[in-house]
Amino acid sequence: MMSEVRERMVRSGEVELCAVEYGDTAHPTVVLVHGYPDSKEVWTPVAERLADRFHVVLYDVRGHGRSSAPAPLRGGFRLERLTDDFLAVANAVSPERPVHLVGHDWGSVQGWEFATVGRTEGRIASFTSISGPSLDHFGHWINQRLKRPTPRRAAQLLGQCAKSWYVYALHTPLLPELAWRGPLGRQWPKLLARAERLVPDSYPTRSLPDDAAHGAWLYRDNVRARLRNPRDDAYAHVPVQLITPLDDPFLSPRLYDDLERWAPDLRRRTLPTKHWVPRTRPDQLAEWIGQFVLAHQHADVGQPLGTAANRPAHRARSGRPPSRSARVQAAYAQRFAGQLVLVTGAGSGIGRATSFAFAEAGARVIAVDRDAQAASRTAELSRLLGAGAAWAETVDVSDEQAMEKLAARTATEHGVVDILVNNAGIGMSGSFLTTSTDDWRKVLDVNLWGVIHGCRAFAQQMVERGQGGHIVNTASAAAYQPSRALPAYSTSKAAVLMLSECLRAELSAHGIGVTAICPGIVNTNITATAHFTGASESEQERLRAKSSRLYRIRNYPPEKVADAVLNGVLRNAAVVPVTPEARGAHLLARLSPKALRAMARIDPPL
Ligand code: NAD
């Protein structure tokens, strides 16, 4: 995976900057800028993943790592000086073509300056911002909330103030330097590993105490001045990709609410993770950075995209409020694009519709089914619908070993699954007295054991990765609605519902959500393959045809269940009853279980 790494020193005024380059210089150049208290090595895992397709450049910000510090320190870290440094590096590594800029934390704060000042126009082709707002945008965000403090806005302001405690600490004279060169510097690697669930390795580097002491001037030289007096013209002149970690302890996602005003050509993405995304989610970052760079490659060779002249046009374009479905699609794309999603029973009905919905949101989809042809077809159509990538796997979910092999193969070939949908299931209808032990085994093997095998194989990997995830189990309204006609099926689904609740309690400490989906009657193929206990072969066919007709008349589409799945993951809902009758029964189960019991005695129309 790793290509040759070249190091060079670049002069910028009185400082020398240490830059390293990966990959072929003929490829588009991607410059990754680190944050505080980091050095360029924070980006190594991402750089290694991008190096086969891009010319990747990392540099130590002045005063960090192997770059020299300005003298005196005070005033030497102003954003104007940092812009000089960026231009010096960009001119050295890519004199002919603009570069694609990526910043994390203070690297992103700087990146916003680079992407919004006139003197860099034509030198930047795109900007990916991670966990670091523009100080100018932040200043305006605060001013708006101070001028018109509605309760919601005041709460947002107070919330962000509480998250910014460390910024005040870094403004105190000498104390940060003493702490970083003393106990904090020694403890930081351990603290970081614990807080972010990082696997300890050679990072942070030995220069950390000096980096952190010097880096305090990033805050002192810029924060107060810019927040008090933010620039009014801080418009991005390049396309921007904003990646927001949803569990960032230092920054509220609300900071970016009005960002389209400043960056009209904006692509939003979110990750259910904490702050140090370059270390914790390098696969995902490399994927998104790569996609964004390739999508804006034309800016490599042509004119700068956003010049001062076309800014008003951009703003006018963004003036119309988007429709509800566009907003929902945007929210799904933000949350699921690039995520690795595995769906079982993906060859038909709800599983296929769910695969398509994730594909449309830009996820990478693994379609699993025991029917090889059906799984391949789902994967093929998912690719056409916009999936980042899609693969098919032929596996019977009731086969424990096959599921374990699937989990191992998936981890090796594609990485740890972010979202697992245990959806495969079969229908079975008929009274308890006509249900044989073989019938019980058949339905429990798929509907319950299939879910257990899926959870066992994939949850362990999610926990070990330490970066959260989500499991969706398809139960049914039959899980809480008793019926004399469906004892085996309902029992299997009630077990799936309880398993999901228990697992949710256990995995929440690992940042893994669990959702049980409870559709009602949905128009899929399930009735055509369902087993009717105690019925002869010819009788089976008649009953299947009859129930298929009823499901067709009800005509609730699987696409709506798929939408409920995505929405359930987005909200981390515990239980999602889907159809109106499933929602009604769910309510009745709580308000009047007696009524449900009375209904359970009625013979169904089959
Ligand atoms: P479907 O028959 O259209 O699709 C089920 C898919 O699962 C098929 O492609 C099938 O090949 C696959 N499958 C079955 N057994 C498998 C196994 N052992 N290993 C791998 N794949 C297997 O049915 P559907 O309605 O889309 O059902 C999906 C899920 O939704 C099931 O768990 C079902 O119990 C549940 N559900 C369906 C309804 C409904 O009304 N359709 C209602 C409530 C719950």
JSON list of N, CA and C and ligand atoms in Angstrom, two decimals, residues 344-351 368-371 374 395-398 422-427 446-447 474-477 489 493 518-527 529 551, ligand 1:
[
{"chain": "A", "resi": 344, "resn": "THR", "atom": "N", "xyz": [-28.64, -8.37, 4.63]},
{"chain": "A", "resi": 344, "resn": "THR", "atom": "CA", "xyz": [-28.95, -9.77, 4.32]},
{"chain": "A", "resi": 344, "resn": "THR", "atom": "C", "xyz": [-30.39, -9.86, 3.78]},
{"chain": "A", "resi": 345, "resn": "GLY", "atom": "N", "xyz": [-30.63, -10.89, 3.02]},
{"chain": "A", "resi": 345, "resn": "GLY", "atom": "CA", "xyz": [-31.94, -11.01, 2.37]},
{"chain": "A", "resi": 345, "resn": "GLY", "atom": "C", "xyz": [-32.11, -9.88, 1.36]},
{"chain": "A", "resi": 346, "resn": "ALA", "atom": "N", "xyz": [-30.98, -9.50, 0.73]},
{"chain": "A", "resi": 346, "resn": "ALA", "atom": "CA", "xyz": [-30.98, -8.31, -0.14]},
{"chain": "A", "resi": 346, "resn": "ALA", "atom": "C", "xyz": [-31.48, -8.62, -1.55]},
{"chain": "A", "resi": 347, "resn": "GLY", "atom": "N", "xyz": [-31.82, -9.89, -1.79]},
{"chain": "A", "resi": 347, "resn": "GLY", "atom": "CA", "xyz": [-32.20, -10.26, -3.16]},
{"chain": "A", "resi": 347, "resn": "GLY", "atom": "C", "xyz": [-33.63, -9.91, -3.51]},
{"chain": "A", "resi": 348, "resn": "SER", "atom": "N", "xyz": [-34.43, -9.50, -2.55]},
{"chain": "A", "resi": 348, "resn": "SER", "atom": "CA", "xyz": [-35.85, -9.29, -2.84]},
{"chain": "A", "resi": 348, "resn": "SER", "atom": "C", "xyz": [-36.45, -8.34, -1.80]},
{"chain": "A", "resi": 349, "resn": "GLY", "atom": "N", "xyz": [-37.64, -7.85, -2.08]},
{"chain": "A", "resi": 349, "resn": "GLY", "atom": "CA", "xyz": [-38.48, -7.13, -1.12]},
{"chain": "A", "resi": 349, "resn": "GLY", "atom": "C", "xyz": [-37.80, -6.04, -0.33]},
{"chain": "A", "resi": 350, "resn": "ILE", "atom": "N", "xyz": [-37.94, -6.13, 0.99]},
{"chain": "A", "resi": 350, "resn": "ILE", "atom": "CA", "xyz": [-37.44, -5.07, 1.88]},
{"chain": "A", "resi": 350, "resn": "ILE", "atom": "C", "xyz": [-35.91, -4.97, 1.82]},
{"chain": "A", "resi": 351, "resn": "GLY", "atom": "N", "xyz": [-35.24, -6.11, 1.75]},
{"chain": "A", "resi": 351, "resn": "GLY", "atom": "CA", "xyz": [-33.77, -6.09, 1.70]},
{"chain": "A", "resi": 351, "resn": "GLY", "atom": "C", "xyz": [-33.26, -5.41, 0.45]},
{"chain": "A", "resi": 368, "resn": "VAL", "atom": "N", "xyz": [-26.30, -9.43, 0.46]},
{"chain": "A", "resi": 368, "resn": "VAL", "atom": "CA", "xyz": [-26.15, -10.85, 0.82]},
{"chain": "A", "resi": 368, "resn": "VAL", "atom": "C", "xyz": [-27.49, -11.56, 0.67]},
{"chain": "A", "resi": 369, "resn": "ASP", "atom": "N", "xyz": [-27.48, -12.71, 0.01]},
{"chain": "A", "resi": 369, "resn": "ASP", "atom": "CA", "xyz": [-28.71, -13.50, -0.10]},
{"chain": "A", "resi": 369, "resn": "ASP", "atom": "C", "xyz": [-28.31, -14.95, -0.38]},
{"chain": "A", "resi": 370, "resn": "ARG", "atom": "N", "xyz": [-29.20, -15.88, -0.05]},
{"chain": "A", "resi": 370, "resn": "ARG", "atom": "CA", "xyz": [-28.86, -17.26, -0.40]},
{"chain": "A", "resi": 370, "resn": "ARG", "atom": "C", "xyz": [-29.12, -17.50, -1.88]},
{"chain": "A", "resi": 371, "resn": "ASP", "atom": "N", "xyz": [-29.87, -16.60, -2.51]},
{"chain": "A", "resi": 371, "resn": "ASP", "atom": "CA", "xyz": [-30.12, -16.67, -3.95]},
{"chain": "A", "resi": 371, "resn": "ASP", "atom": "C", "xyz": [-29.06, -15.83, -4.65]},
{"chain": "A", "resi": 374, "resn": "ALA", "atom": "N", "xyz": [-30.14, -13.30, -7.42]},
{"chain": "A", "resi": 374, "resn": "ALA", "atom": "CA", "xyz": [-30.88, -12.15, -6.88]},
{"chain": "A", "resi": 374, "resn": "ALA", "atom": "C", "xyz": [-29.92, -11.18, -6.19]},
{"chain": "A", "resi": 395, "resn": "VAL", "atom": "N", "xyz": [-24.79, -16.24, 0.66]},
{"chain": "A", "resi": 395, "resn": "VAL", "atom": "CA", "xyz": [-24.63, -16.86, 1.98]},
{"chain": "A", "resi": 395, "resn": "VAL", "atom": "C", "xyz": [-26.01, -17.19, 2.54]},
{"chain": "A", "resi": 396, "resn": "ASP", "atom": "N", "xyz": [-26.10, -18.35, 3.20]},
{"chain": "A", "resi": 396, "resn": "ASP", "atom": "CA", "xyz": [-27.32, -18.70, 3.93]},
{"chain": "A", "resi": 396, "resn": "ASP", "atom": "C", "xyz": [-27.11, -18.21, 5.38]},
{"chain": "A", "resi": 397, "resn": "VAL", "atom": "N", "xyz": [-27.94, -17.27, 5.83]},
{"chain": "A", "resi": 397, "resn": "VAL", "atom": "CA", "xyz": [-27.70, -16.66, 7.15]},
{"chain": "A", "resi": 397, "resn": "VAL", "atom": "C", "xyz": [-27.84, -17.65, 8.30]},
{"chain": "A", "resi": 398, "resn": "SER", "atom": "N", "xyz": [-28.50, -18.77, 8.05]},
{"chain": "A", "resi": 398, "resn": "SER", "atom": "CA", "xyz": [-28.68, -19.74, 9.14]},
{"chain": "A", "resi": 398, "resn": "SER", "atom": "C", "xyz": [-27.43, -20.61, 9.34]},
{"chain": "A", "resi": 422, "resn": "ASN", "atom": "N", "xyz": [-29.67, -7.00, 9.40]},
{"chain": "A", "resi": 422, "resn": "ASN", "atom": "CA", "xyz": [-30.05, -8.42, 9.45]},
{"chain": "A", "resi": 422, "resn": "ASN", "atom": "C", "xyz": [-31.51, -8.51, 9.05]},
{"chain": "A", "resi": 423, "resn": "ASN", "atom": "N", "xyz": [-31.73, -8.73, 7.77]},
{"chain": "A", "resi": 423, "resn": "ASN", "atom": "CA", "xyz": [-33.10, -8.63, 7.26]},
{"chain": "A", "resi": 423, "resn": "ASN", "atom": "C", "xyz": [-33.66, -9.96, 6.74]},
{"chain": "A", "resi": 424, "resn": "ALA", "atom": "N", "xyz": [-32.77, -10.90, 6.36]},
{"chain": "A", "resi": 424, "resn": "ALA", "atom": "CA", "xyz": [-33.26, -12.14, 5.74]},
{"chain": "A", "resi": 424, "resn": "ALA", "atom": "C", "xyz": [-34.29, -12.81, 6.66]},
{"chain": "A", "resi": 425, "resn": "GLY", "atom": "N", "xyz": [-35.35, -13.27, 6.08]},
{"chain": "A", "resi": 425, "resn": "GLY", "atom": "CA", "xyz": [-36.36, -13.94, 6.88]},
{"chain": "A", "resi": 425, "resn": "GLY", "atom": "C", "xyz": [-37.33, -14.69, 5.99]},
{"chain": "A", "resi": 426, "resn": "ILE", "atom": "N", "xyz": [-38.03, -15.64, 6.58]},
{"chain": "A", "resi": 426, "resn": "ILE", "atom": "CA", "xyz": [-39.02, -16.39, 5.81]},
{"chain": "A", "resi": 426, "resn": "ILE", "atom": "C", "xyz": [-40.36, -16.35, 6.56]},
{"chain": "A", "resi": 427, "resn": "GLY", "atom": "N", "xyz": [-41.43, -16.55, 5.80]},
{"chain": "A", "resi": 427, "resn": "GLY", "atom": "CA", "xyz": [-42.77, -16.54, 6.39]},
{"chain": "A", "resi": 427, "resn": "GLY", "atom": "C", "xyz": [-43.20, -17.95, 6.75]},
{"chain": "A", "resi": 446, "resn": "VAL", "atom": "N", "xyz": [-33.63, -19.45, 10.38]},
{"chain": "A", "resi": 446, "resn": "VAL", "atom": "CA", "xyz": [-33.42, -18.27, 9.53]},
{"chain": "A", "resi": 446, "resn": "VAL", "atom": "C", "xyz": [-33.75, -16.99, 10.30]},
{"chain": "A", "resi": 447, "resn": "ASN", "atom": "N", "xyz": [-34.97, -16.93, 10.83]},
{"chain": "A", "resi": 447, "resn": "ASN", "atom": "CA", "xyz": [-35.44, -15.65, 11.39]},
{"chain": "A", "resi": 447, "resn": "ASN", "atom": "C", "xyz": [-34.74, -15.26, 12.68]},
{"chain": "A", "resi": 474, "resn": "THR", "atom": "N", "xyz": [-34.46, -6.83, 11.31]},
{"chain": "A", "resi": 474, "resn": "THR", "atom": "CA", "xyz": [-35.85, -6.78, 10.85]},
{"chain": "A", "resi": 474, "resn": "THR", "atom": "C", "xyz": [-36.67, -7.74, 11.69]},
{"chain": "A", "resi": 475, "resn": "ALA", "atom": "N", "xyz": [-37.51, -7.17, 12.56]},
{"chain": "A", "resi": 475, "resn": "ALA", "atom": "CA", "xyz": [-38.46, -7.99, 13.32]},
{"chain": "A", "resi": 475, "resn": "ALA", "atom": "C", "xyz": [-39.78, -7.93, 12.55]},
{"chain": "A", "resi": 476, "resn": "SER", "atom": "N", "xyz": [-40.86, -7.58, 13.23]},
{"chain": "A", "resi": 476, "resn": "SER", "atom": "CA", "xyz": [-42.15, -7.53, 12.57]},
{"chain": "A", "resi": 476, "resn": "SER", "atom": "C", "xyz": [-43.17, -6.99, 13.58]},
{"chain": "A", "resi": 477, "resn": "ALA", "atom": "N", "xyz": [-44.32, -6.51, 13.08]},
{"chain": "A", "resi": 477, "resn": "ALA", "atom": "CA", "xyz": [-45.39, -6.15, 14.02]},
{"chain": "A", "resi": 477, "resn": "ALA", "atom": "C", "xyz": [-45.82, -7.40, 14.77]},
{"chain": "A", "resi": 489, "resn": "TYR", "atom": "N", "xyz": [-43.74, -17.97, 13.56]},
{"chain": "A", "resi": 489, "resn": "TYR", "atom": "CA", "xyz": [-43.19, -16.73, 12.98]},
{"chain": "A", "resi": 489, "resn": "TYR", "atom": "C", "xyz": [-43.14, -15.63, 14.05]},
{"chain": "A", "resi": 493, "resn": "LYS", "atom": "N", "xyz": [-39.93, -13.54, 15.71]},
{"chain": "A", "resi": 493, "resn": "LYS", "atom": "CA", "xyz": [-39.80, -12.09, 15.60]},
{"chain": "A", "resi": 493, "resn": "LYS", "atom": "C", "xyz": [-39.79, -11.42, 16.97]},
{"chain": "A", "resi": 518, "resn": "CYS", "atom": "N", "xyz": [-40.08, -2.97, 12.60]},
{"chain": "A", "resi": 518, "resn": "CYS", "atom": "CA", "xyz": [-41.29, -3.78, 12.68]},
{"chain": "A", "resi": 518, "resn": "CYS", "atom": "C", "xyz": [-42.27, -3.37, 11.59]},
{"chain": "A", "resi": 519, "resn": "PRO", "atom": "N", "xyz": [-42.07, -3.92, 10.38]},
{"chain": "A", "resi": 519, "resn": "PRO", "atom": "CA", "xyz": [-43.04, -3.60, 9.32]},
{"chain": "A", "resi": 519, "resn": "PRO", "atom": "C", "xyz": [-44.37, -4.30, 9.63]},
{"chain": "A", "resi": 520, "resn": "GLY", "atom": "N", "xyz": [-45.45, -3.84, 9.01]},
{"chain": "A", "resi": 520, "resn": "GLY", "atom": "CA", "xyz": [-46.71, -4.59, 9.11]},
{"chain": "A", "resi": 520, "resn": "GLY", "atom": "C", "xyz": [-46.81, -5.45, 7.85]},
{"chain": "A", "resi": 521, "resn": "ILE", "atom": "N", "xyz": [-47.91, -5.27, 7.13]},
{"chain": "A", "resi": 521, "resn": "ILE", "atom": "CA", "xyz": [-48.07, -6.06, 5.90]},
{"chain": "A", "resi": 521, "resn": "ILE", "atom": "C", "xyz": [-47.46, -5.29, 4.73]},
{"chain": "A", "resi": 522, "resn": "VAL", "atom": "N", "xyz": [-46.44, -5.88, 4.11]},
{"chain": "A", "resi": 522, "resn": "VAL", "atom": "CA", "xyz": [-45.71, -5.18, 3.05]},
{"chain": "A", "resi": 522, "resn": "VAL", "atom": "C", "xyz": [-45.73, -6.04, 1.79]},
{"chain": "A", "resi": 523, "resn": "ASN", "atom": "N", "xyz": [-45.97, -5.40, 0.68]},
{"chain": "A", "resi": 523, "resn": "ASN", "atom": "CA", "xyz": [-46.14, -6.11, -0.59]},
{"chain": "A", "resi": 523, "resn": "ASN", "atom": "C", "xyz": [-44.78, -6.58, -1.14]},
{"chain": "A", "resi": 524, "resn": "THR", "atom": "N", "xyz": [-44.38, -7.77, -0.74]},
{"chain": "A", "resi": 524, "resn": "THR", "atom": "CA", "xyz": [-43.11, -8.36, -1.21]},
{"chain": "A", "resi": 524, "resn": "THR", "atom": "C", "xyz": [-43.38, -9.79, -1.65]},
{"chain": "A", "resi": 525, "resn": "ASN", "atom": "N", "xyz": [-42.29, -10.50, -1.86]},
{"chain": "A", "resi": 525, "resn": "ASN", "atom": "CA", "xyz": [-42.38, -11.88, -2.31]},
{"chain": "A", "resi": 525, "resn": "ASN", "atom": "C", "xyz": [-42.59, -12.86, -1.16]},
{"chain": "A", "resi": 526, "resn": "ILE", "atom": "N", "xyz": [-42.64, -12.37, 0.07]},
{"chain": "A", "resi": 526, "resn": "ILE", "atom": "CA", "xyz": [-42.59, -13.27, 1.23]},
{"chain": "A", "resi": 526, "resn": "ILE", "atom": "C", "xyz": [-43.76, -14.27, 1.23]},
{"chain": "A", "resi": 527, "resn": "THR", "atom": "N", "xyz": [-44.92, -13.80, 0.74]},
{"chain": "A", "resi": 527, "resn": "THR", "atom": "CA", "xyz": [-46.08, -14.69, 0.76]},
{"chain": "A", "resi": 527, "resn": "THR", "atom": "C", "xyz": [-45.93, -15.81, -0.28]},
{"chain": "A", "resi": 529, "resn": "THR", "atom": "N", "xyz": [-43.31, -17.44, -0.94]},
{"chain": "A", "resi": 529, "resn": "THR", "atom": "CA", "xyz": [-42.38, -18.49, -0.50]},
{"chain": "A", "resi": 529, "resn": "THR", "atom": "C", "xyz": [-42.72, -18.98, 0.91]},
{"chain": "A", "resi": 551, "resn": "TYR", "atom": "N", "xyz": [-51.86, -9.31, 0.18]},
{"chain": "A", "resi": 551, "resn": "TYR", "atom": "CA", "xyz": [-50.74, -8.38, 0.37]},
{"chain": "A", "resi": 551, "resn": "TYR", "atom": "C", "xyz": [-50.68, -7.37, -0.78]},
{"chain": "B", "resi": 1, "resn": "NAD", "atom": "P1", "xyz": [-38.83, -11.47, 0.53]},
{"chain": "B", "resi": 1, "resn": "NAD", "atom": "O1", "xyz": [-39.18, -12.91, 0.46]},
{"chain": "B", "resi": 1, "resn": "NAD", "atom": "O2", "xyz": [-39.29, -10.57, -0.55]},
{"chain": "B", "resi": 1, "resn": "NAD", "atom": "O3", "xyz": [-37.26, -11.32, 0.70]},
{"chain": "B", "resi": 1, "resn": "NAD", "atom": "C1", "xyz": [-36.53, -12.11, 1.57]},
{"chain": "B", "resi": 1, "resn": "NAD", "atom": "C2", "xyz": [-35.15, -12.38, 1.00]},
{"chain": "B", "resi": 1, "resn": "NAD", "atom": "O4", "xyz": [-34.42, -13.09, 1.97]},
{"chain": "B", "resi": 1, "resn": "NAD", "atom": "C3", "xyz": [-35.18, -13.24, -0.25]},
{"chain": "B", "resi": 1, "resn": "NAD", "atom": "O5", "xyz": [-34.37, -12.68, -1.26]},
{"chain": "B", "resi": 1, "resn": "NAD", "atom": "C4", "xyz": [-34.62, -14.58, 0.20]},
{"chain": "B", "resi": 1, "resn": "NAD", "atom": "O6", "xyz": [-33.91, -15.27, -0.80]},
{"chain": "B", "resi": 1, "resn": "NAD", "atom": "C5", "xyz": [-33.74, -14.16, 1.34]},
{"chain": "B", "resi": 1, "resn": "NAD", "atom": "N1", "xyz": [-33.53, -15.24, 2.29]},
{"chain": "B", "resi": 1, "resn": "NAD", "atom": "C6", "xyz": [-34.44, -16.03, 2.85]},
{"chain": "B", "resi": 1, "resn": "NAD", "atom": "N2", "xyz": [-33.84, -16.92, 3.66]},
{"chain": "B", "resi": 1, "resn": "NAD", "atom": "C7", "xyz": [-32.52, -16.67, 3.61]},
{"chain": "B", "resi": 1, "resn": "NAD", "atom": "C8", "xyz": [-31.39, -17.25, 4.22]},
{"chain": "B", "resi": 1, "resn": "NAD", "atom": "N3", "xyz": [-31.50, -18.30, 5.04]},
{"chain": "B", "resi": 1, "resn": "NAD", "atom": "N4", "xyz": [-30.17, -16.72, 3.97]},
{"chain": "B", "resi": 1, "resn": "NAD", "atom": "C9", "xyz": [-30.04, -15.69, 3.12]},
{"chain": "B", "resi": 1, "resn": "NAD", "atom": "N5", "xyz": [-31.08, -15.10, 2.51]},
{"chain": "B", "resi": 1, "resn": "NAD", "atom": "C10", "xyz": [-32.31, -15.59, 2.74]},
{"chain": "B", "resi": 1, "resn": "NAD", "atom": "O7", "xyz": [-39.40, -10.99, 1.95]},
{"chain": "B", "resi": 1, "resn": "NAD", "atom": "P2", "xyz": [-39.47, -9.56, 2.64]},
{"chain": "B", "resi": 1, "resn": "NAD", "atom": "O8", "xyz": [-40.89, -9.25, 2.90]},
{"chain": "B", "resi": 1, "resn": "NAD", "atom": "O9", "xyz": [-38.65, -8.55, 1.94]},
{"chain": "B", "resi": 1, "resn": "NAD", "atom": "O10", "xyz": [-38.85, -9.94, 4.05]},
{"chain": "B", "resi": 1, "resn": "NAD", "atom": "C11", "xyz": [-37.71, -9.31, 4.58]},
{"chain": "B", "resi": 1, "resn": "NAD", "atom": "C12", "xyz": [-37.82, -9.34, 6.09]},
{"chain": "B", "resi": 1, "resn": "NAD", "atom": "O11", "xyz": [-38.92, -8.55, 6.50]},
{"chain": "B", "resi": 1, "resn": "NAD", "atom": "C13", "xyz": [-38.05, -10.71, 6.70]},
{"chain": "B", "resi": 1, "resn": "NAD", "atom": "O12", "xyz": [-37.28, -10.86, 7.87]},
{"chain": "B", "resi": 1, "resn": "NAD", "atom": "C14", "xyz": [-39.51, -10.72, 7.04]},
{"chain": "B", "resi": 1, "resn": "NAD", "atom": "O13", "xyz": [-39.81, -11.59, 8.08]},
{"chain": "B", "resi": 1, "resn": "NAD", "atom": "C15", "xyz": [-39.69, -9.27, 7.42]},
{"chain": "B", "resi": 1, "resn": "NAD", "atom": "N6", "xyz": [-41.08, -8.78, 7.39]},
{"chain": "B", "resi": 1, "resn": "NAD", "atom": "C16", "xyz": [-41.78, -8.81, 6.23]},
{"chain": "B", "resi": 1, "resn": "NAD", "atom": "C17", "xyz": [-43.09, -8.36, 6.23]},
{"chain": "B", "resi": 1, "resn": "NAD", "atom": "C18", "xyz": [-43.93, -8.34, 4.99]},
{"chain": "B", "resi": 1, "resn": "NAD", "atom": "O14", "xyz": [-45.13, -8.12, 5.10]},
{"chain": "B", "resi": 1, "resn": "NAD", "atom": "N7", "xyz": [-43.39, -8.52, 3.83]},
{"chain": "B", "resi": 1, "resn": "NAD", "atom": "C19", "xyz": [-43.67, -7.92, 7.41]},
{"chain": "B", "resi": 1, "resn": "NAD", "atom": "C20", "xyz": [-42.92, -7.93, 8.56]},
{"chain": "B", "resi": 1, "resn": "NAD", "atom": "C21", "xyz": [-41.61, -8.37, 8.54]}
]
